């Protein structure tokens, strides 16, 4: 990778002891010179935090932050963004549904100064995708369609975990949603910013509910509520820190 020095990878973790070590090792295998990996343990009840704590003692780039109790993925990400110092920030889920080997191609348009934000899409042409629930596909299409209708930006996959940002954009965003609301909120808010947004194809190794998938119908319904809340009822001014918006003018 051209310049891995300035990358922060944010890894939210809730009960992922089966995969977390593999995820962190795979990130490092692809980007040994990475600036930092910030793991937020979101009150896991299994050995996730213990595993990460051990790795962070041996590997200086790995930082562990612990929530005393479970707060949800959006709160875990907020904690991670606040602690991040990289010029580029990307989210990596702690299961292995997304392959860290895709990160260099997701952040490439930012490194080349063509983009400010890049989403890794599971619906663009891709090499490998595990085919799973049709109803998830339909829910994703519906949520993406409605989100696009309001943002007027033609995303193919707003629910993807792989979202990469110029650090100052995500660190200055006001994030108020809960649970899995982040994906819709962040999409609405970057659309208001009128920055350069790209999509890049990624592989997807989805897991079944038996294998630990947790997102459900309730999260889908909340997504629809958040589409309205953050597109229609939230202003650009309320979406970012004031100083940041003034600097961009
Ligand atoms: N489900 C869930 N995941 C969380 C929470 N906090 C952090 N996470 C992490 O958020 C990421 C996405 O969660 P996951 O269950 O894989 O979502 P899904 O793949 O969309 O069903 C994983 O890395 C989780 O470990 C939480 O409270 N609940
Ligand atoms: Mg997952």
mmCIF file with all atom_site columns, N, CA and C and ligand atoms in Angstrom, residues 16 93 95 97-98 204 207 213, ligand 2:
data_model
loop_
_atom_site.group_PDB
_atom_site.id
_atom_site.type_symbol
_atom_site.label_atom_id
_atom_site.label_alt_id
_atom_site.label_comp_id
_atom_site.label_asym_id
_atom_site.label_entity_id
_atom_site.label_seq_id
_atom_site.pdbx_PDB_ins_code
_atom_site.Cartn_x
_atom_site.Cartn_y
_atom_site.Cartn_z
_atom_site.occupancy
_atom_site.B_iso_or_equiv
_atom_site.pdbx_formal_charge
_atom_site.auth_seq_id
_atom_site.auth_comp_id
_atom_site.auth_asym_id
_atom_site.auth_atom_id
_atom_site.pdbx_PDB_model_num
ATOM   1  N  N   . UNK A 1 16  ? -17.053 -11.329 20.327 1.00 0.00 ? 16  UNK A N   1
ATOM   2  C  CA  . UNK A 1 16  ? -16.489 -11.854 19.080 1.00 0.00 ? 16  UNK A CA  1
ATOM   3  C  C   . UNK A 1 16  ? -15.195 -12.637 19.344 1.00 0.00 ? 16  UNK A C   1
ATOM   4  N  N   . UNK A 1 93  ? -15.555 -4.368  11.010 1.00 0.00 ? 93  UNK A N   1
ATOM   5  C  CA  . UNK A 1 93  ? -16.283 -5.202  11.966 1.00 0.00 ? 93  UNK A CA  1
ATOM   6  C  C   . UNK A 1 93  ? -15.374 -6.311  12.490 1.00 0.00 ? 93  UNK A C   1
ATOM   7  N  N   . UNK A 1 95  ? -16.219 -9.444  13.212 1.00 0.00 ? 95  UNK A N   1
ATOM   8  C  CA  . UNK A 1 95  ? -16.411 -10.793 12.673 1.00 0.00 ? 95  UNK A CA  1
ATOM   9  C  C   . UNK A 1 95  ? -15.644 -10.823 11.349 1.00 0.00 ? 95  UNK A C   1
ATOM   10 N  N   . UNK A 1 97  ? -16.854 -11.143 8.337  1.00 0.00 ? 97  UNK A N   1
ATOM   11 C  CA  . UNK A 1 97  ? -17.742 -10.986 7.176  1.00 0.00 ? 97  UNK A CA  1
ATOM   12 C  C   . UNK A 1 97  ? -17.075 -10.126 6.102  1.00 0.00 ? 97  UNK A C   1
ATOM   13 N  N   . UNK A 1 98  ? -16.192 -9.242  6.574  1.00 0.00 ? 98  UNK A N   1
ATOM   14 C  CA  . UNK A 1 98  ? -15.479 -8.353  5.659  1.00 0.00 ? 98  UNK A CA  1
ATOM   15 C  C   . UNK A 1 98  ? -14.002 -8.672  5.749  1.00 0.00 ? 98  UNK A C   1
ATOM   16 N  N   . UNK A 1 204 ? -17.668 -10.329 0.330  1.00 0.00 ? 204 UNK A N   1
ATOM   17 C  CA  . UNK A 1 204 ? -18.518 -10.406 1.519  1.00 0.00 ? 204 UNK A CA  1
ATOM   18 C  C   . UNK A 1 204 ? -18.708 -11.859 1.943  1.00 0.00 ? 204 UNK A C   1
ATOM   19 N  N   . UNK A 1 207 ? -22.332 -14.153 7.572  1.00 0.00 ? 207 UNK A N   1
ATOM   20 C  CA  . UNK A 1 207 ? -22.538 -15.291 8.464  1.00 0.00 ? 207 UNK A CA  1
ATOM   21 C  C   . UNK A 1 207 ? -24.023 -15.455 8.775  1.00 0.00 ? 207 UNK A C   1
ATOM   22 N  N   . UNK A 1 213 ? -24.581 -13.862 13.630 1.00 0.00 ? 213 UNK A N   1
ATOM   23 C  CA  . UNK A 1 213 ? -25.128 -12.610 13.126 1.00 0.00 ? 213 UNK A CA  1
ATOM   24 C  C   . UNK A 1 213 ? -26.178 -12.086 14.106 1.00 0.00 ? 213 UNK A C   1
HETATM 25 MG MG1 . LIG B 2 .   ? -21.410 -8.819  11.012 1.00 0.00 ? 2   LIG B MG1 1
#
